[in-house]
PDB file of C-alpha atoms in Angstrom:
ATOM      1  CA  UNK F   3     -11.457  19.474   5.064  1.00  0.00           C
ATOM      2  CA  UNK F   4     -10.740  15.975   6.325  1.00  0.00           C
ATOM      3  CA  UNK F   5     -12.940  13.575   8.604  1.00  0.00           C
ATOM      4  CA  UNK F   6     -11.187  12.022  11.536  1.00  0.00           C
ATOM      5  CA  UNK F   7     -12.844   8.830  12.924  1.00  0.00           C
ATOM      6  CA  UNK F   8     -12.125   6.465  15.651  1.00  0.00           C
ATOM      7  CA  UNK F   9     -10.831   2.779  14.458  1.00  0.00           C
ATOM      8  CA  UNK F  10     -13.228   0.130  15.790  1.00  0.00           C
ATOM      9  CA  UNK F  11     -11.499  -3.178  17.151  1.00  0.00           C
ATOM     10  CA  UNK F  12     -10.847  -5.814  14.599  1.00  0.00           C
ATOM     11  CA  UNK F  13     -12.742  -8.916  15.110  1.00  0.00           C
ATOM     12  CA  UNK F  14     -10.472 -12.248  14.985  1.00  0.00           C
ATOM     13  CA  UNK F  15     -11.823 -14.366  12.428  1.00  0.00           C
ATOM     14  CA  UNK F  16     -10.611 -16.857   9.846  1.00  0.00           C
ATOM     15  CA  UNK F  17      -7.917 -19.659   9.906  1.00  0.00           C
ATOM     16  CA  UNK F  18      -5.196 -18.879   7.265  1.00  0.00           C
ATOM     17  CA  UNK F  19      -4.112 -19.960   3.622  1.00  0.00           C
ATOM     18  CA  UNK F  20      -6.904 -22.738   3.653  1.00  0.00           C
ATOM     19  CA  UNK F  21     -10.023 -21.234   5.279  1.00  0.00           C
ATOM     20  CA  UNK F  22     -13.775 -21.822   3.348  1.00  0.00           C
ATOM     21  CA  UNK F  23     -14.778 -20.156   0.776  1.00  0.00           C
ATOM     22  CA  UNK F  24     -14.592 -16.451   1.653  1.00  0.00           C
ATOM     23  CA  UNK F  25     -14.755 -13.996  -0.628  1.00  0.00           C
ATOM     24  CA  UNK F  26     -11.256 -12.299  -2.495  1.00  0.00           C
ATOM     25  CA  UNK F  27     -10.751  -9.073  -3.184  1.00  0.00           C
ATOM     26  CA  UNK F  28      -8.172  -7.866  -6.097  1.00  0.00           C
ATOM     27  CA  UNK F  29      -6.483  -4.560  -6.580  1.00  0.00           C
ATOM     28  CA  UNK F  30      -4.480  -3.739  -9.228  1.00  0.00           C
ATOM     29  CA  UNK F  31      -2.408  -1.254  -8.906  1.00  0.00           C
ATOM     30  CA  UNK F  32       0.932   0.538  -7.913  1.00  0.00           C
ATOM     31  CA  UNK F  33       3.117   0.785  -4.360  1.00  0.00           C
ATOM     32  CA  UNK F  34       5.566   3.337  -4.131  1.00  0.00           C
ATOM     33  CA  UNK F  35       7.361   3.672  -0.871  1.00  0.00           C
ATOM     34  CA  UNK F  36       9.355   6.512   0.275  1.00  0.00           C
ATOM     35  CA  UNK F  37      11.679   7.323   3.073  1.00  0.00           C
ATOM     36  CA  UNK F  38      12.658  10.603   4.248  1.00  0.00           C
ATOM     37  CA  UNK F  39      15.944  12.071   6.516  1.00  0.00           C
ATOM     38  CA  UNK F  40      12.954  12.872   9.101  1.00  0.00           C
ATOM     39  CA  UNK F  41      12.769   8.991   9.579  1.00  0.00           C
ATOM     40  CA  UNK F  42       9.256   9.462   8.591  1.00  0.00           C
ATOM     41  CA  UNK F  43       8.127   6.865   5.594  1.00  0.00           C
ATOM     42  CA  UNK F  44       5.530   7.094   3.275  1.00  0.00           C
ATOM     43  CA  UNK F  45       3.934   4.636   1.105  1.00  0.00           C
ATOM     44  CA  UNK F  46       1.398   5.321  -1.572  1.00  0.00           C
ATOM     45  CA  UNK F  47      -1.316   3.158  -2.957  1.00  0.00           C
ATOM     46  CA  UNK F  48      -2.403   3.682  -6.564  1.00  0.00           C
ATOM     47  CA  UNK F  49      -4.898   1.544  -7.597  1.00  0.00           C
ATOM     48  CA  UNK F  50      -5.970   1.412 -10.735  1.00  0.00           C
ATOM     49  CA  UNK F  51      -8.733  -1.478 -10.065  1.00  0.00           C
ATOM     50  CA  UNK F  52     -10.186  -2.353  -7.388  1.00  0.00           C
ATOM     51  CA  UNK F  53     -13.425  -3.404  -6.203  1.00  0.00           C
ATOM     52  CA  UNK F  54     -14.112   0.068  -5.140  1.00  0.00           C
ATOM     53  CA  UNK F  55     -13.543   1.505  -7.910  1.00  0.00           C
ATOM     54  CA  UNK F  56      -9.699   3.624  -8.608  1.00  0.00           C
ATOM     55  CA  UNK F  57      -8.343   5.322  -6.165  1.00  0.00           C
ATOM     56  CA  UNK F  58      -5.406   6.492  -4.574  1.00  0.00           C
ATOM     57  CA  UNK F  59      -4.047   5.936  -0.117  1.00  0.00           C
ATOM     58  CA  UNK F  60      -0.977   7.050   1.401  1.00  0.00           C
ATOM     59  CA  UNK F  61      -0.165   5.401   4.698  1.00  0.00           C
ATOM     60  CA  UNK F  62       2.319   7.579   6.929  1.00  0.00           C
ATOM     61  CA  UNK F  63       4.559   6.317   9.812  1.00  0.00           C
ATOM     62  CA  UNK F  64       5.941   8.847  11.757  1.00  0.00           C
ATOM     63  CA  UNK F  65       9.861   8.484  13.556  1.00  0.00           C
ATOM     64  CA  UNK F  66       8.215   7.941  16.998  1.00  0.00           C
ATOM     65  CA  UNK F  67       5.791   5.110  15.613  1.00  0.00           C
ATOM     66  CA  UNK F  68       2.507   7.200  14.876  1.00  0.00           C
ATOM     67  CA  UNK F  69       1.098   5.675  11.639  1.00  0.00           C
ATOM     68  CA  UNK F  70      -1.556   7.279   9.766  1.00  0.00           C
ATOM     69  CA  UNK F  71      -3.795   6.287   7.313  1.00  0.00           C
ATOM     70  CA  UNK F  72      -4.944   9.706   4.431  1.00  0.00           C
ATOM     71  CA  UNK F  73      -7.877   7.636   2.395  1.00  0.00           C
ATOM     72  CA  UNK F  74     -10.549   9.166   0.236  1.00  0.00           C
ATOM     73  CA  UNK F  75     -13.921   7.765   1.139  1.00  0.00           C
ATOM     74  CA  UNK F  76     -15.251   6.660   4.263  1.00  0.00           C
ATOM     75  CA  UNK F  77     -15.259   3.078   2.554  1.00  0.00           C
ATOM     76  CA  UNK F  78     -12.058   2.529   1.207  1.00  0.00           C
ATOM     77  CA  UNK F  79     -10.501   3.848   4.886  1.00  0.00           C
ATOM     78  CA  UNK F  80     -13.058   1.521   6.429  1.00  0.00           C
ATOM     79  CA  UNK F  81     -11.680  -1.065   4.285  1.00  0.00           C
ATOM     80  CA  UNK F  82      -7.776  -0.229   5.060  1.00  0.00           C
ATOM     81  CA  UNK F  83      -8.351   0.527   8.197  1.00  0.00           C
ATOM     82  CA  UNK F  84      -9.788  -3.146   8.670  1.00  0.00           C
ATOM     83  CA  UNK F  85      -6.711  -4.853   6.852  1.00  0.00           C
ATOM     84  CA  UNK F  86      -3.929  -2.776   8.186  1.00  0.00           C
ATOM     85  CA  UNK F  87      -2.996  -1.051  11.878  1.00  0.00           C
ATOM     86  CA  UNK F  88      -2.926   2.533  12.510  1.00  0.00           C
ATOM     87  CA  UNK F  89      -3.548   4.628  15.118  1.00  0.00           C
ATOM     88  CA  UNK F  90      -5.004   7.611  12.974  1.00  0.00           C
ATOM     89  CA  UNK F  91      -7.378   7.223   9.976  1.00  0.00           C
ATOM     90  CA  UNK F  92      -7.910  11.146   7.857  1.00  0.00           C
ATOM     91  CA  UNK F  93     -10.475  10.697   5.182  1.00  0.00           C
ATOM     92  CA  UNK F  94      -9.337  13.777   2.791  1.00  0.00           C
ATOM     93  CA  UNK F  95      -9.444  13.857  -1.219  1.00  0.00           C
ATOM     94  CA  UNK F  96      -6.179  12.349  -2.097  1.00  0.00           C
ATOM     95  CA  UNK F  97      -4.604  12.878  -5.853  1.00  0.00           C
ATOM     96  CA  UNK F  98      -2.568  11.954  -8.071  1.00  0.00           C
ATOM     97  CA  UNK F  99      -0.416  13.062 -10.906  1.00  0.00           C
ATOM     98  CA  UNK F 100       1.709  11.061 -13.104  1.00  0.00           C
ATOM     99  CA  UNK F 101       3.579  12.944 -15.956  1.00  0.00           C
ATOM    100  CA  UNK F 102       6.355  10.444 -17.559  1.00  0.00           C
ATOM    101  CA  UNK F 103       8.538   9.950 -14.737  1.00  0.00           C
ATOM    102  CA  UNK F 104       7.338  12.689 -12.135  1.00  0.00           C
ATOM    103  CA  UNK F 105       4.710  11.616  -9.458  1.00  0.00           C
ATOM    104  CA  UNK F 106       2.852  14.290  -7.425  1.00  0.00           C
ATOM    105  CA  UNK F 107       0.557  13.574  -5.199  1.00  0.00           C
ATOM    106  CA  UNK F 108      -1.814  16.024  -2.521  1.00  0.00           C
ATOM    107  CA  UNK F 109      -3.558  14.348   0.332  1.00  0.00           C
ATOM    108  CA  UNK F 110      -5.660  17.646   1.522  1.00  0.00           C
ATOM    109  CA  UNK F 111      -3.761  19.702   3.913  1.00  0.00           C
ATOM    110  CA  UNK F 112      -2.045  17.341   5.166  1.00  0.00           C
ATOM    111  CA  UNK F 113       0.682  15.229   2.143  1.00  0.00           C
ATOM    112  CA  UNK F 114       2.183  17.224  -0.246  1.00  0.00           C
ATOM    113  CA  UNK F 115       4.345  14.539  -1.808  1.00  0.00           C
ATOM    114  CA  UNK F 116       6.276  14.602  -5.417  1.00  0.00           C
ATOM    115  CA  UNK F 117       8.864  12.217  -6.344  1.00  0.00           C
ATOM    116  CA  UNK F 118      10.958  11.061  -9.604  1.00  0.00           C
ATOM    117  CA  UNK F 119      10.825   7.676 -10.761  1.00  0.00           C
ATOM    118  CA  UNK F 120      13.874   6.269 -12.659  1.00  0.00           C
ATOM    119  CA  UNK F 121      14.806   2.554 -14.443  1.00  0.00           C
ATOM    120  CA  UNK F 122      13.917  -0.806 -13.562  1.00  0.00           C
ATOM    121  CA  UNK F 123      17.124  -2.257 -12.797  1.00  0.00           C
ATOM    122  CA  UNK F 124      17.680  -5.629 -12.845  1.00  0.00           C
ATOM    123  CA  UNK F 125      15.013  -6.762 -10.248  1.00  0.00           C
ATOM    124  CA  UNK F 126      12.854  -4.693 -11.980  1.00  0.00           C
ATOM    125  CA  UNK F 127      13.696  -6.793 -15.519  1.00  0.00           C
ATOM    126  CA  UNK F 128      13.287  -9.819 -13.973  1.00  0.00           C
ATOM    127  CA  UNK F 129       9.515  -9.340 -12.662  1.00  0.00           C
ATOM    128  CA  UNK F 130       8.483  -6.874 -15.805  1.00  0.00           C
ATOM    129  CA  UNK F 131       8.903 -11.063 -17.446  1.00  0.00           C
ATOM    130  CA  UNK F 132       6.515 -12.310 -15.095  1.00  0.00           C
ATOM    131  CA  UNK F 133       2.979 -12.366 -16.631  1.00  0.00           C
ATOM    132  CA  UNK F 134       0.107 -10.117 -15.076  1.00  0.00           C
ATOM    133  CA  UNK F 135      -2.192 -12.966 -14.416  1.00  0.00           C
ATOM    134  CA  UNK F 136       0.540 -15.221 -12.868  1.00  0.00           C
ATOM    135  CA  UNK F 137       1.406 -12.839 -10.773  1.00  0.00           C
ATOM    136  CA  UNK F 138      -1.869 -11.980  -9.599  1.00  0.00           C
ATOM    137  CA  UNK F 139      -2.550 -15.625  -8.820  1.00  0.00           C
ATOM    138  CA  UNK F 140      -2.185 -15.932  -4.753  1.00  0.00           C
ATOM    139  CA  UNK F 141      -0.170 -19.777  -5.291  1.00  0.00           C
ATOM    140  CA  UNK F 142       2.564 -17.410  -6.863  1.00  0.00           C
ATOM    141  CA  UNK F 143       2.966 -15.380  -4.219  1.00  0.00           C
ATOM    142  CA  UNK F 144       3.286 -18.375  -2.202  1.00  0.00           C
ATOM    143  CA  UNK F 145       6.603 -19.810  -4.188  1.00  0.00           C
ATOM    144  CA  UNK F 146       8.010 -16.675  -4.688  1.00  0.00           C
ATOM    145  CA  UNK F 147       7.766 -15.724  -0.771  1.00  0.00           C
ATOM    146  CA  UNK F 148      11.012 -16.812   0.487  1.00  0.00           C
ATOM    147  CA  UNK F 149      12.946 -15.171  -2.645  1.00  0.00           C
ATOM    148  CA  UNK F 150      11.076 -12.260  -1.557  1.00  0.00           C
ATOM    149  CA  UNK F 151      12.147 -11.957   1.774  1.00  0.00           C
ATOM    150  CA  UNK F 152      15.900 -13.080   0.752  1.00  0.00           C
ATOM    151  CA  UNK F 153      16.409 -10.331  -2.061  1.00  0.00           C
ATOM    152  CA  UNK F 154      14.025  -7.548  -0.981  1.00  0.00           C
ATOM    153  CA  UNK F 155      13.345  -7.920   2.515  1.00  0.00           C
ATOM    154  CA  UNK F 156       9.780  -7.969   1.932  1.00  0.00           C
ATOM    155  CA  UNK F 157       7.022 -10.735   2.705  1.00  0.00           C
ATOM    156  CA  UNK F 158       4.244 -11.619   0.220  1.00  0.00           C
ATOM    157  CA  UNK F 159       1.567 -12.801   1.957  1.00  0.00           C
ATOM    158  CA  UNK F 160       0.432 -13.501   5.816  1.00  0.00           C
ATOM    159  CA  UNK F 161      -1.739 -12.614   7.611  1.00  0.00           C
ATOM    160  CA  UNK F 162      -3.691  -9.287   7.784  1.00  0.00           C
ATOM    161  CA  UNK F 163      -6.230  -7.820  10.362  1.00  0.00           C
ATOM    162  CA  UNK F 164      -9.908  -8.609  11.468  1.00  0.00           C
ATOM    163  CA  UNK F 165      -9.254 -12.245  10.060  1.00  0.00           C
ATOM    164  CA  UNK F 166      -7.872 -11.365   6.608  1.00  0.00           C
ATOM    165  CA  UNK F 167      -5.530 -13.046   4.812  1.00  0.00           C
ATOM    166  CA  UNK F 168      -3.132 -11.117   2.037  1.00  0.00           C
ATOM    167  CA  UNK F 169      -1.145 -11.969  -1.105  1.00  0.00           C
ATOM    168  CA  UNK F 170       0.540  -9.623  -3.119  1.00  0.00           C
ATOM    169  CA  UNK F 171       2.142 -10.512  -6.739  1.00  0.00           C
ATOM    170  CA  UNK F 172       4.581  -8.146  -8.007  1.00  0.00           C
ATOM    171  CA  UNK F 173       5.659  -7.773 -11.985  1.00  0.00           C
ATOM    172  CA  UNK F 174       7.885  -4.495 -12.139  1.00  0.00           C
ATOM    173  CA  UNK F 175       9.835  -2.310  -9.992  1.00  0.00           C
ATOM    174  CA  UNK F 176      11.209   0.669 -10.549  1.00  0.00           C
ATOM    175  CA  UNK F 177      13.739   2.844  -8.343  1.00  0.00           C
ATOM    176  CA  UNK F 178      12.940   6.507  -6.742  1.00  0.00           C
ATOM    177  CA  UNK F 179      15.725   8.532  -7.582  1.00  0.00           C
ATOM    178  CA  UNK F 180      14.582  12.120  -5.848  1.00  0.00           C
ATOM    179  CA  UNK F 181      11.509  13.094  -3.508  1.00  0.00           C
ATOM    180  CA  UNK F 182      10.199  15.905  -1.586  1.00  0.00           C
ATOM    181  CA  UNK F 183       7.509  15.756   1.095  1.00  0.00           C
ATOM    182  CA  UNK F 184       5.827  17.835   3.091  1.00  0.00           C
ATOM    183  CA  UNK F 185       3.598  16.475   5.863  1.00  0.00           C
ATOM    184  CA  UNK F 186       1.339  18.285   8.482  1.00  0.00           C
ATOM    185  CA  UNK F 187       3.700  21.788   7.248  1.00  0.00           C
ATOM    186  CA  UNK F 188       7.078  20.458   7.900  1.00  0.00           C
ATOM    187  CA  UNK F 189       9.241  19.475   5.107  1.00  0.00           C
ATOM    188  CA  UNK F 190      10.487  16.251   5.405  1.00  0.00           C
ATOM    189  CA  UNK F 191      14.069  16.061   4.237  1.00  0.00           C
ATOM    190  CA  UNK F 192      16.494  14.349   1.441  1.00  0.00           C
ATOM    191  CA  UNK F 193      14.877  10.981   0.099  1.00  0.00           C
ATOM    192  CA  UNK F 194      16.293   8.419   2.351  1.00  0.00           C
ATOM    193  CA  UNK F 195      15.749   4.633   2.698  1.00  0.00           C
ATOM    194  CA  UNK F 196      12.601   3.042   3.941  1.00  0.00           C
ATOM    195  CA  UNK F 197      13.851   2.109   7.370  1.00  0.00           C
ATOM    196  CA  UNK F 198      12.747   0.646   9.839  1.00  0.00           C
ATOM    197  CA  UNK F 199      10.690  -1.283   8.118  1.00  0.00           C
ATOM    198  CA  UNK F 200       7.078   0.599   8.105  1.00  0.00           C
ATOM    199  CA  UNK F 201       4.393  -1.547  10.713  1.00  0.00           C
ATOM    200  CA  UNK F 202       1.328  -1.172   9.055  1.00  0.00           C
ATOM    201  CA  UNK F 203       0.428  -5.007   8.382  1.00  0.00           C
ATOM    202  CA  UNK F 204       2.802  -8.343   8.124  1.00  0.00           C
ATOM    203  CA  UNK F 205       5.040  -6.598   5.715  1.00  0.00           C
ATOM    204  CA  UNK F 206       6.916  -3.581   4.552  1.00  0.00           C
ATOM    205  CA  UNK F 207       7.581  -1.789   1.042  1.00  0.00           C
ATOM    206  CA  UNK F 208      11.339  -2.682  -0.296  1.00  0.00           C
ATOM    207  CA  UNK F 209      14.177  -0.812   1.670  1.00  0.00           C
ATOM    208  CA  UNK F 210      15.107   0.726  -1.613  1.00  0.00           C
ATOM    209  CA  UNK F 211      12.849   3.605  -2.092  1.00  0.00           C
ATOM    210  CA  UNK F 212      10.803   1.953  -5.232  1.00  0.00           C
ATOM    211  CA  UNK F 213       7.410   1.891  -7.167  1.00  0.00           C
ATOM    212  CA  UNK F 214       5.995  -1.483  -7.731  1.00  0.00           C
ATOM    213  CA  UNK F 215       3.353  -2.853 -10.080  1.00  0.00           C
ATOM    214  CA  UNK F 216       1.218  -5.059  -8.189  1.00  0.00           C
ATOM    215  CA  UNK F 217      -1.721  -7.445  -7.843  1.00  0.00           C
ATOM    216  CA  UNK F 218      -2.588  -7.850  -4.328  1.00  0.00           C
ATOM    217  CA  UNK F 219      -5.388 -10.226  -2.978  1.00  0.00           C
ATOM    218  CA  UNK F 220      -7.247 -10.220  -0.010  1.00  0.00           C
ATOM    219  CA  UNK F 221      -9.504 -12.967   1.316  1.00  0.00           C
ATOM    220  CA  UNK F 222     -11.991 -12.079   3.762  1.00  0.00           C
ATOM    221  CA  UNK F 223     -12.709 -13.889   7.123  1.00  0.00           C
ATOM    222  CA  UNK F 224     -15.156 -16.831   6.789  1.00  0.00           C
ATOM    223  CA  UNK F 225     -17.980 -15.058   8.717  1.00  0.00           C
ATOM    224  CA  UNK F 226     -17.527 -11.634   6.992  1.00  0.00           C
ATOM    225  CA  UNK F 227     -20.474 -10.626   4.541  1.00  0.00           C
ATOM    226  CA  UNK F 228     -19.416  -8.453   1.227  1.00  0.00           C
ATOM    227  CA  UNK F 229     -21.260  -6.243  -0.527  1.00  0.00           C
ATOM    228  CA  UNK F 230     -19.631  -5.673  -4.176  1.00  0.00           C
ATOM    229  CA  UNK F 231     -22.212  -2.512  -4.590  1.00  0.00           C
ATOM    230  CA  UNK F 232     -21.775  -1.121  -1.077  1.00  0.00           C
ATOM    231  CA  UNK F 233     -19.074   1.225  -2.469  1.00  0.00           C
TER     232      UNK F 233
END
């Protein structure tokens, strides 16, 4: 069964790169991002680390703009839901399967989603050689920013919702070769490019249907209190 709740407005708080000393959040994790002959898009969050513990999202944009947010606890969609824009939020058990190269994943009734990872390519080489903990740092994602948006189309930091302020640090990539979805019953069609662009913060996934390993940061607002064991 899932919960559906109502999104509260987002508070506008902090100043960018340089504000105080609010608190910053890492995940560690995985991003794969999917698009479908529908011209709906999915993108999956895998986290291995976080601080609420691992677990898995999927945010889903629909062709006429509906974006939807399938999280697993009332916290960690409260959490999303405060960093990104949607105009739905479904808490429902969401899992994950990895088997060597094939990904499955359930999101209640609503995502059934499998897809088949193949090589790294040569992006993919070039950011397995970046370090974990260099690319987790958020000056990093600074410098590598405009190669970002020049070779991949994609931003790595800027600014998120409620105040929030976002880095991500990439260090592999691999290429979807196949995937098969089926969302809210209908099947979703031949794997297709991630385009548009999905809307759900300041960025998008690559255009190239892809998994990437990631570190992504996330400074709160000045003013907003965290509570590392409210989980």
């Amino acid at each position: 069964m899932s919960v559906l709740f109502s999104l509260r407005s987002r508070g506008d708080g902090g100043t960018g790169p340089g504000a105080g000393s609010a608190a910053r959040l890492r995940f560690d994790g995985r991003i794969a991002g999917v698009g479908t002959a529908s011209g709906t898009r999915v993108v999956l969050g895998h986290w291995a680390r976080t601080p609420f513990g691992s677990f898995s999202d999927v945010m889903v944009e629909e062709p006429d703009g509906h974006r939807t947010l399938l999280a697993p606890t009332r916290q960690t969609a409260g959490f999303i839901a405060g960093t990104y824009t949607f105009e739905e939020v479904r808490v429902v058990p969401v899992e994950v399967h990895v088997a060597g190269n094939r990904w499955t994943v359930r999101a209640g009734r609503l995502l059934d989603l499998s897809f088949t990872v193949g090589g790294r390519g040569a992006l993919g080489a070039v950011l397995r050689m970046i370090p974990r903990e260099l690319a987790a740092r958020p000056a990093w994602s600074a410098v590598t920013d405009p190669a970002a948006r020049l070779l991949m189309g994609v931003r790595t930091r800027g600014s998120a919702g409620g105040g929030r302020y976002e880095w991500y640090g990439a260090h592999d990539l691999h290429r979807i070769t196949s995937a098969r979805a089926v969302y809210r019953g209908r099947d979703l069609g031949r794997l297709a490019p991630v385009a548009p662009p999905v809307r759900f913060g300041f960025g998008s996934t690559p255009r190239t249907p892809s998994v990437v390993r990631v570190c992504t940061t996330v400074r709160l607002n000045g003013g907003e209190p965290w509570d590392p064991s409210a989980r």
